[in-house]
mmCIF file with all atom_site columns, C-alpha atoms and ligand atoms in Angstrom:
data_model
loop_
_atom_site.group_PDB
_atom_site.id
_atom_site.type_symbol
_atom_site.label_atom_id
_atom_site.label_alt_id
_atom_site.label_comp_id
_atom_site.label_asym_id
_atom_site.label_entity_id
_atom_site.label_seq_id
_atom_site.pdbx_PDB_ins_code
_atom_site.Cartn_x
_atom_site.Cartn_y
_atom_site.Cartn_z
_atom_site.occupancy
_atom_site.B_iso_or_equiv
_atom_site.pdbx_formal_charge
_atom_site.auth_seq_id
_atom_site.auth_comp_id
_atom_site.auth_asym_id
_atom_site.auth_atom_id
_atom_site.pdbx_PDB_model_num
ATOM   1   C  CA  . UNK B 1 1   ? 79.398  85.807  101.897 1.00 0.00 ? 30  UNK B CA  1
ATOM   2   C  CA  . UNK B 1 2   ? 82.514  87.323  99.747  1.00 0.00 ? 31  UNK B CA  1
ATOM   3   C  CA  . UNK B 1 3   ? 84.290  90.085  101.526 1.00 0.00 ? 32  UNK B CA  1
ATOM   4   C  CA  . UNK B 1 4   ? 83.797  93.414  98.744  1.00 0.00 ? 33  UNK B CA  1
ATOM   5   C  CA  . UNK B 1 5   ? 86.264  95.931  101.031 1.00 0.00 ? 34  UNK B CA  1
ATOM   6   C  CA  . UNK B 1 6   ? 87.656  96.590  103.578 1.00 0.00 ? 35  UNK B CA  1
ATOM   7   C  CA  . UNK B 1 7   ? 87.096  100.420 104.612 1.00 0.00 ? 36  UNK B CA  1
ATOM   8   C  CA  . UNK B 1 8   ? 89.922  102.324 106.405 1.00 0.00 ? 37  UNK B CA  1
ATOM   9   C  CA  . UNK B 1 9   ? 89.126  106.080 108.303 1.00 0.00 ? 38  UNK B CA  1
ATOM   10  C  CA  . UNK B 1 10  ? 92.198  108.017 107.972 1.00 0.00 ? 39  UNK B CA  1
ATOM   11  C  CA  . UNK B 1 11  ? 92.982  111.721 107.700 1.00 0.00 ? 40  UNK B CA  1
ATOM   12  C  CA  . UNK B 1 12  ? 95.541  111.328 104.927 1.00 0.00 ? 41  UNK B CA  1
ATOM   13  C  CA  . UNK B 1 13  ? 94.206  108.397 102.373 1.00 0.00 ? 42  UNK B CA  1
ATOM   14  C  CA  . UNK B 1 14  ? 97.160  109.231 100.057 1.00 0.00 ? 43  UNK B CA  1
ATOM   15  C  CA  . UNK B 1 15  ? 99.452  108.903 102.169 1.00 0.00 ? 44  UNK B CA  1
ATOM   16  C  CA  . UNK B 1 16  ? 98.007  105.670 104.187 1.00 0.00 ? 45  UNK B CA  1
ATOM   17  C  CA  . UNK B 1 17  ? 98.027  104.478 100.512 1.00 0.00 ? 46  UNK B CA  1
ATOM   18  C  CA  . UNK B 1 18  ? 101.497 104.882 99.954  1.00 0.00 ? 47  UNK B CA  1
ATOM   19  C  CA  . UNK B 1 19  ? 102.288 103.093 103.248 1.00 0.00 ? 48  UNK B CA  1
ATOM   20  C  CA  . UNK B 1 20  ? 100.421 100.135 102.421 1.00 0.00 ? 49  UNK B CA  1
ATOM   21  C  CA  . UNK B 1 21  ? 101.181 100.245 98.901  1.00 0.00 ? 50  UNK B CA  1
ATOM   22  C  CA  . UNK B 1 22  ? 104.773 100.065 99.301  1.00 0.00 ? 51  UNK B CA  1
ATOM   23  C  CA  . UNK B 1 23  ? 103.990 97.474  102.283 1.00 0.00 ? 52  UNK B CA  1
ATOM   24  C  CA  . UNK B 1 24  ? 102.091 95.033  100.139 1.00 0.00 ? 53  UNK B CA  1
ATOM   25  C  CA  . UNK B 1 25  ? 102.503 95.856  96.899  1.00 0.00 ? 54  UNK B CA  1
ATOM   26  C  CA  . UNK B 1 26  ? 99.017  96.781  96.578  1.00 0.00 ? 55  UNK B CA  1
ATOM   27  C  CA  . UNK B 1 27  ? 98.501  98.962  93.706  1.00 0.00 ? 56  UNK B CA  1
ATOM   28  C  CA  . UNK B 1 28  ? 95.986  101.936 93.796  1.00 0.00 ? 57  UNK B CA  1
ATOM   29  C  CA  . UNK B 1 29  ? 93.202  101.338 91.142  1.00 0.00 ? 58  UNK B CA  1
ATOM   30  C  CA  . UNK B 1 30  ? 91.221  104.555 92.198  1.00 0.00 ? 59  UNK B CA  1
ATOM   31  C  CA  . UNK B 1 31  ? 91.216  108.032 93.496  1.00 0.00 ? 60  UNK B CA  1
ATOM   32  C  CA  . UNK B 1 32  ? 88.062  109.874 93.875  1.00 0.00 ? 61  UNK B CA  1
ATOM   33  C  CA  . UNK B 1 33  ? 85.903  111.922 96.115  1.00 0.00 ? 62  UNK B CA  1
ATOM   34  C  CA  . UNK B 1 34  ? 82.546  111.366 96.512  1.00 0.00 ? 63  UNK B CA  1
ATOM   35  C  CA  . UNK B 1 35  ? 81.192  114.922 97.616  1.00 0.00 ? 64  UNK B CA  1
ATOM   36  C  CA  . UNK B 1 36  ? 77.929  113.647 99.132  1.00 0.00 ? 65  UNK B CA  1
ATOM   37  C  CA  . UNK B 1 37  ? 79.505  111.384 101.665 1.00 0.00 ? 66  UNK B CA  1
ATOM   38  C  CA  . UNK B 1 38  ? 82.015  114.034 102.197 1.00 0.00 ? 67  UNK B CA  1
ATOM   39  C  CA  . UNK B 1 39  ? 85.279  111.533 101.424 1.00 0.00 ? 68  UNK B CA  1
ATOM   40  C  CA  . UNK B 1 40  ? 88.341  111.525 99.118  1.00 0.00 ? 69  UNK B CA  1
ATOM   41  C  CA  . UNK B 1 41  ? 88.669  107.963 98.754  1.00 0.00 ? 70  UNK B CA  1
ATOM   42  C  CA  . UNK B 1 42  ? 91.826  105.856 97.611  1.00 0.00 ? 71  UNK B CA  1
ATOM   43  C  CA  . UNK B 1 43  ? 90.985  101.946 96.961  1.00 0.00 ? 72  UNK B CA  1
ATOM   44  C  CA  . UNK B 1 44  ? 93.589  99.664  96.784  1.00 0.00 ? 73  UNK B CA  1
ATOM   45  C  CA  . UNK B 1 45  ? 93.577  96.086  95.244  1.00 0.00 ? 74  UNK B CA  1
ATOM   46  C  CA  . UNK B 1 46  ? 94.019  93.411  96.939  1.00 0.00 ? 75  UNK B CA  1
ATOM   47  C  CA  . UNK B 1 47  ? 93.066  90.455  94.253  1.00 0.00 ? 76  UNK B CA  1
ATOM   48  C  CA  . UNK B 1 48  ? 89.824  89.223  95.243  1.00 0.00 ? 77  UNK B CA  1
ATOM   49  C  CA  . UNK B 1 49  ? 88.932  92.224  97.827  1.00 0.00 ? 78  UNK B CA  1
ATOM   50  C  CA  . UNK B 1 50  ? 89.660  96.082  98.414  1.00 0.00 ? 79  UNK B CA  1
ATOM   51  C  CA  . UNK B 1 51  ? 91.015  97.944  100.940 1.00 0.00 ? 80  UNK B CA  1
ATOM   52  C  CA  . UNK B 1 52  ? 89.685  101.695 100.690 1.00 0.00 ? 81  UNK B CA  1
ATOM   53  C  CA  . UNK B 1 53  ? 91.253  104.484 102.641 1.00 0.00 ? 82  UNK B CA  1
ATOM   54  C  CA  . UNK B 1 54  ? 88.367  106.948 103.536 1.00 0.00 ? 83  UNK B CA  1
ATOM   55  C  CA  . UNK B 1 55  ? 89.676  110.427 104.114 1.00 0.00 ? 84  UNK B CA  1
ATOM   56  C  CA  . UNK B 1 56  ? 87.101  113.071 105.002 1.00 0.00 ? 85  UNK B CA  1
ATOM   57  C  CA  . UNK B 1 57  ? 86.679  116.167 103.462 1.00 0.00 ? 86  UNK B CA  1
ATOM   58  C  CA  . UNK B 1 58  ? 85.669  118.126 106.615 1.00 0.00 ? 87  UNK B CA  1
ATOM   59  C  CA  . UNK B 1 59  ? 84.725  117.732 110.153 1.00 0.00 ? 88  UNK B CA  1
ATOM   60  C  CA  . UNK B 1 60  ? 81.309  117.735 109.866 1.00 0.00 ? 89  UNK B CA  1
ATOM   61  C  CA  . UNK B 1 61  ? 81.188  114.309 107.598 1.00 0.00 ? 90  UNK B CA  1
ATOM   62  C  CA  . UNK B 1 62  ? 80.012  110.770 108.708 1.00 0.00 ? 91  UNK B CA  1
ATOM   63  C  CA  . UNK B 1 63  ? 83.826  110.117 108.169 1.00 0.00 ? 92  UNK B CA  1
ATOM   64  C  CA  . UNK B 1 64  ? 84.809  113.345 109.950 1.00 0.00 ? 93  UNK B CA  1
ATOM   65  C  CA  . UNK B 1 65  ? 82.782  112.632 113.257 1.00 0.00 ? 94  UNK B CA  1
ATOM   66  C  CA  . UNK B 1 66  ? 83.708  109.060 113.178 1.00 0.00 ? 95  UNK B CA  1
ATOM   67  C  CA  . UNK B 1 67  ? 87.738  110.499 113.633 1.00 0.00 ? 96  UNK B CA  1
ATOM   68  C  CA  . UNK B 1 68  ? 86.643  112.922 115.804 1.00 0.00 ? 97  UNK B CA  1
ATOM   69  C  CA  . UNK B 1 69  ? 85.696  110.543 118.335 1.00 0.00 ? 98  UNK B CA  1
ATOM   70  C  CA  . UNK B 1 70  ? 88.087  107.187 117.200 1.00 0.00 ? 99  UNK B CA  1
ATOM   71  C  CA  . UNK B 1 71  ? 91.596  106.731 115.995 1.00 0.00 ? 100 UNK B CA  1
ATOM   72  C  CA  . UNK B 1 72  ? 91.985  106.073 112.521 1.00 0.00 ? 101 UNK B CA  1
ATOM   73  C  CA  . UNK B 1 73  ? 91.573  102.780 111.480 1.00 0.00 ? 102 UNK B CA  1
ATOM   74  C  CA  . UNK B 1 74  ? 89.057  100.272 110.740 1.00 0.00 ? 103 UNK B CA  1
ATOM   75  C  CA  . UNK B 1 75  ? 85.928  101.616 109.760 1.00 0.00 ? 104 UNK B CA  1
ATOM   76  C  CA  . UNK B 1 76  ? 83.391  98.923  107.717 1.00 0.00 ? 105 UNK B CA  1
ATOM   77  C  CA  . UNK B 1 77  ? 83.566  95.860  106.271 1.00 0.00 ? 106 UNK B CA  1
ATOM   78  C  CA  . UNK B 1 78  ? 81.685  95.052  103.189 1.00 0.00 ? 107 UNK B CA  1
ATOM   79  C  CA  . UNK B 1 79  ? 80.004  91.417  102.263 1.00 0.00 ? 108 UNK B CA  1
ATOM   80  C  CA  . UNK B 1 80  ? 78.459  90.980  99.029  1.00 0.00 ? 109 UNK B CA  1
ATOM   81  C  CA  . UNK B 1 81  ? 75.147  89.330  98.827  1.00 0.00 ? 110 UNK B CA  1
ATOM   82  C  CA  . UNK B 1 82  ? 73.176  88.832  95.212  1.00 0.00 ? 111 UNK B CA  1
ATOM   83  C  CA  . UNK B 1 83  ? 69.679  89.935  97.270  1.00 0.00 ? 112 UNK B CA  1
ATOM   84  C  CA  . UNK B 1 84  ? 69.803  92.060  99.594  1.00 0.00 ? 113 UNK B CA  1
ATOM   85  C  CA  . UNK B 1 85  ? 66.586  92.213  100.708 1.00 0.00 ? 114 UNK B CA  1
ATOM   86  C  CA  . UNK B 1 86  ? 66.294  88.510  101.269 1.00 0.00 ? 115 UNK B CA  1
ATOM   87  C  CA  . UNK B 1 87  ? 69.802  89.183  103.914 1.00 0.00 ? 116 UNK B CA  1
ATOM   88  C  CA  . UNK B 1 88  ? 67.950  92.136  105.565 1.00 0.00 ? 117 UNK B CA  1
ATOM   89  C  CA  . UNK B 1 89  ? 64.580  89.854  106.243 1.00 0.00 ? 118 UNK B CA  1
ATOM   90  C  CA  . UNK B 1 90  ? 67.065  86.994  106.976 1.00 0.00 ? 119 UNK B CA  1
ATOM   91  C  CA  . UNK B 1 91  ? 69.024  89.230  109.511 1.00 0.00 ? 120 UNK B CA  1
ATOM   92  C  CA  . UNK B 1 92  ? 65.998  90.971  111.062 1.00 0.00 ? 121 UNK B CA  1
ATOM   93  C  CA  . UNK B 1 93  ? 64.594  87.467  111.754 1.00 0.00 ? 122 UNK B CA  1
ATOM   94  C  CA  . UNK B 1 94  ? 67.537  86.712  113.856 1.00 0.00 ? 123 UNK B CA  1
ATOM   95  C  CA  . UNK B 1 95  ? 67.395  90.184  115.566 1.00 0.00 ? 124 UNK B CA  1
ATOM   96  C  CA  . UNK B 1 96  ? 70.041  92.246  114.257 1.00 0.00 ? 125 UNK B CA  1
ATOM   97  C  CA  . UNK B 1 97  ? 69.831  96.071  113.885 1.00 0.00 ? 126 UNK B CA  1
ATOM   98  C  CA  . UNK B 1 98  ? 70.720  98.235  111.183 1.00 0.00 ? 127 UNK B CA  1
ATOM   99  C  CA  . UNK B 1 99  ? 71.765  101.724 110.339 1.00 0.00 ? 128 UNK B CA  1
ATOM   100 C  CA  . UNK B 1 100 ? 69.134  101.271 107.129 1.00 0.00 ? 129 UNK B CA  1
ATOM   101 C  CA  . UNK B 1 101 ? 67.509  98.237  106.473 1.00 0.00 ? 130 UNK B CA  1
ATOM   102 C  CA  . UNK B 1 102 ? 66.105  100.154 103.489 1.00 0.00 ? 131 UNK B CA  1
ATOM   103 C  CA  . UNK B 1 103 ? 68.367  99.569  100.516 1.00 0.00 ? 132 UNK B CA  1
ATOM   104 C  CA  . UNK B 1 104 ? 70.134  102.859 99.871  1.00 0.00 ? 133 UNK B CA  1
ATOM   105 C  CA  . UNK B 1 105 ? 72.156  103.189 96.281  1.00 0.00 ? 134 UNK B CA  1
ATOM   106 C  CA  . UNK B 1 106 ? 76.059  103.389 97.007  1.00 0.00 ? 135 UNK B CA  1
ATOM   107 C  CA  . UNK B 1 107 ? 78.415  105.574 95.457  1.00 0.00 ? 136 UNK B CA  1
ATOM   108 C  CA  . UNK B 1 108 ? 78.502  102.295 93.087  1.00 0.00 ? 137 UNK B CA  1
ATOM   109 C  CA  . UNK B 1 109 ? 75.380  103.068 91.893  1.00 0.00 ? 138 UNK B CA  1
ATOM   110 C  CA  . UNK B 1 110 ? 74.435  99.353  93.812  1.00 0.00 ? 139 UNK B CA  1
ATOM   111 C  CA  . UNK B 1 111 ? 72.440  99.037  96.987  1.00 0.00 ? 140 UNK B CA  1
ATOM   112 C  CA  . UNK B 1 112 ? 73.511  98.817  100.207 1.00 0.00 ? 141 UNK B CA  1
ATOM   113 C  CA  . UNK B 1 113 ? 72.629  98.979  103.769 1.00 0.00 ? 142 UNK B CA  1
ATOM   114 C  CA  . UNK B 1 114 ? 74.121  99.064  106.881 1.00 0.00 ? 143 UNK B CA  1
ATOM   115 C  CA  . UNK B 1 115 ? 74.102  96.620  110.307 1.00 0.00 ? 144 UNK B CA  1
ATOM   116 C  CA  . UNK B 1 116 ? 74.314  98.190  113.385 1.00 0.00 ? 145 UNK B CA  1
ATOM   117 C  CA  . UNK B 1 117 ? 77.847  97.345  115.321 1.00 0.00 ? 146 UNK B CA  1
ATOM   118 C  CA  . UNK B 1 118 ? 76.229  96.606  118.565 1.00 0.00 ? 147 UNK B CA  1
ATOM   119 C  CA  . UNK B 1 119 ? 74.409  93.535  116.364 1.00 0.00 ? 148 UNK B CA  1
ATOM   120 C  CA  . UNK B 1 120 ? 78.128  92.619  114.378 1.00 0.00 ? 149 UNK B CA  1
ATOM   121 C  CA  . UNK B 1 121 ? 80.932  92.063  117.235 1.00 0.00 ? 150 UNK B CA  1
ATOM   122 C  CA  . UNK B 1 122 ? 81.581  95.905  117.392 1.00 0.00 ? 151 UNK B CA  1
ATOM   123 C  CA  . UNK B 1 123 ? 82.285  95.918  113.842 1.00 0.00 ? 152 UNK B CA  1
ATOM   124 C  CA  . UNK B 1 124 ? 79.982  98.224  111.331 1.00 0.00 ? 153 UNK B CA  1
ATOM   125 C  CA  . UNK B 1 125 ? 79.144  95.991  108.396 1.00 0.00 ? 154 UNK B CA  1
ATOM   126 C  CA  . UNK B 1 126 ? 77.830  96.660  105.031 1.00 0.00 ? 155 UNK B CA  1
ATOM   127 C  CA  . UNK B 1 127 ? 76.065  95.031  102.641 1.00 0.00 ? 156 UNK B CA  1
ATOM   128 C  CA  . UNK B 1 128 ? 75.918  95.761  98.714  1.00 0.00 ? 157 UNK B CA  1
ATOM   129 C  CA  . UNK B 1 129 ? 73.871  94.145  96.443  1.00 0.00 ? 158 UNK B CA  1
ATOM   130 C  CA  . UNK B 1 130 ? 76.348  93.049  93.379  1.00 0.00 ? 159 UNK B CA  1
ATOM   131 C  CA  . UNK B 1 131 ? 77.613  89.205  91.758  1.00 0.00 ? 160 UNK B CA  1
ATOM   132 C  CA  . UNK B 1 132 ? 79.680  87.100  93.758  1.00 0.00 ? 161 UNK B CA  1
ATOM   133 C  CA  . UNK B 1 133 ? 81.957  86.935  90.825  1.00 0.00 ? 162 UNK B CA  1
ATOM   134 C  CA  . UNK B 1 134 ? 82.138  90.722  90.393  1.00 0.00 ? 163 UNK B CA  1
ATOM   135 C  CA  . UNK B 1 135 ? 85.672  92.248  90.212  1.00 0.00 ? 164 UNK B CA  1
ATOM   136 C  CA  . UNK B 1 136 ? 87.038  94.366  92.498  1.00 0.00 ? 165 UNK B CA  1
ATOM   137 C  CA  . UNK B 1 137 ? 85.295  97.114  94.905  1.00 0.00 ? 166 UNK B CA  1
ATOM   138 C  CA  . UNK B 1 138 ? 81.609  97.658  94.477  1.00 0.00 ? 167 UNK B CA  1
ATOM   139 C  CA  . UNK B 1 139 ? 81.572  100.872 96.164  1.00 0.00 ? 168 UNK B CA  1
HETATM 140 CO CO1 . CO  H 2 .   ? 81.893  100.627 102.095 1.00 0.00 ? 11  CO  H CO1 1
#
């Protein structure tokens, strides 16, 4: 599968931008906030992947609780899969759990679900529906 993004909890996504930006030359391509997941969101490109910095918008946000309990850092990873459904019944036959094995529509407008860490190495992991050849961040 094709890594989509990388996703980064941080309480200042502008200015964990500008760090990495000026690190490794990876240039913002978007700045938004996406008020029902309760984010501002800065994605940076990274040629054939994303890195987005997830800053939450209050405490009492997915993004918020996650900080409240965890340093900042990662947060997801995102693999891109052209059926989604087909990797959920593939994945459930091998036992893993999810978050939502029902299909949800991203801030993307593309579906997604999430795996439960205690299935992925400790690691939350998302899936979104999209092309393999599909530029840039998905979500
Ligand atoms: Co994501």
């Amino acid at each position: 599968m094709q890594l989509d993004h990388v996703n980064i909890a941080t309480p200042d996504a502008d200015g964990a931008a500008r760090l990495l930006s000026d690190l490794f030359g990876l240039p913002v391509v978007k700045r938004t906030e996406v008020a029902d997941q309760g984010v501002k969101v800065v994605k940076l490109d990274c040629g054939n992947a994303v890195v987005e910095l997830t800053e939450p918008l209050g405490p009492d946000t997915p993004v918020g609780r996650f900080l409240a309990k965890n340093r900042p850092g990662l947060h997801h990873l995102c693999f891109r899969t052209p059926d989604i459904r087909a990797d959920v019944a593939r994945l459930k036959a091998k036992g893993v759990r999810f978050v939502n094995e029902e299909p949800t529509i991203g801030a993307a407008g593309l579906p997604i679900v999430f795996l439960h860490p205690a299935s992925t190495a400790g690691v939350l992991i998302e899936l979104v529906e999209t092309r393999p050849a599909a530029e840039g961040c998905a979500q």
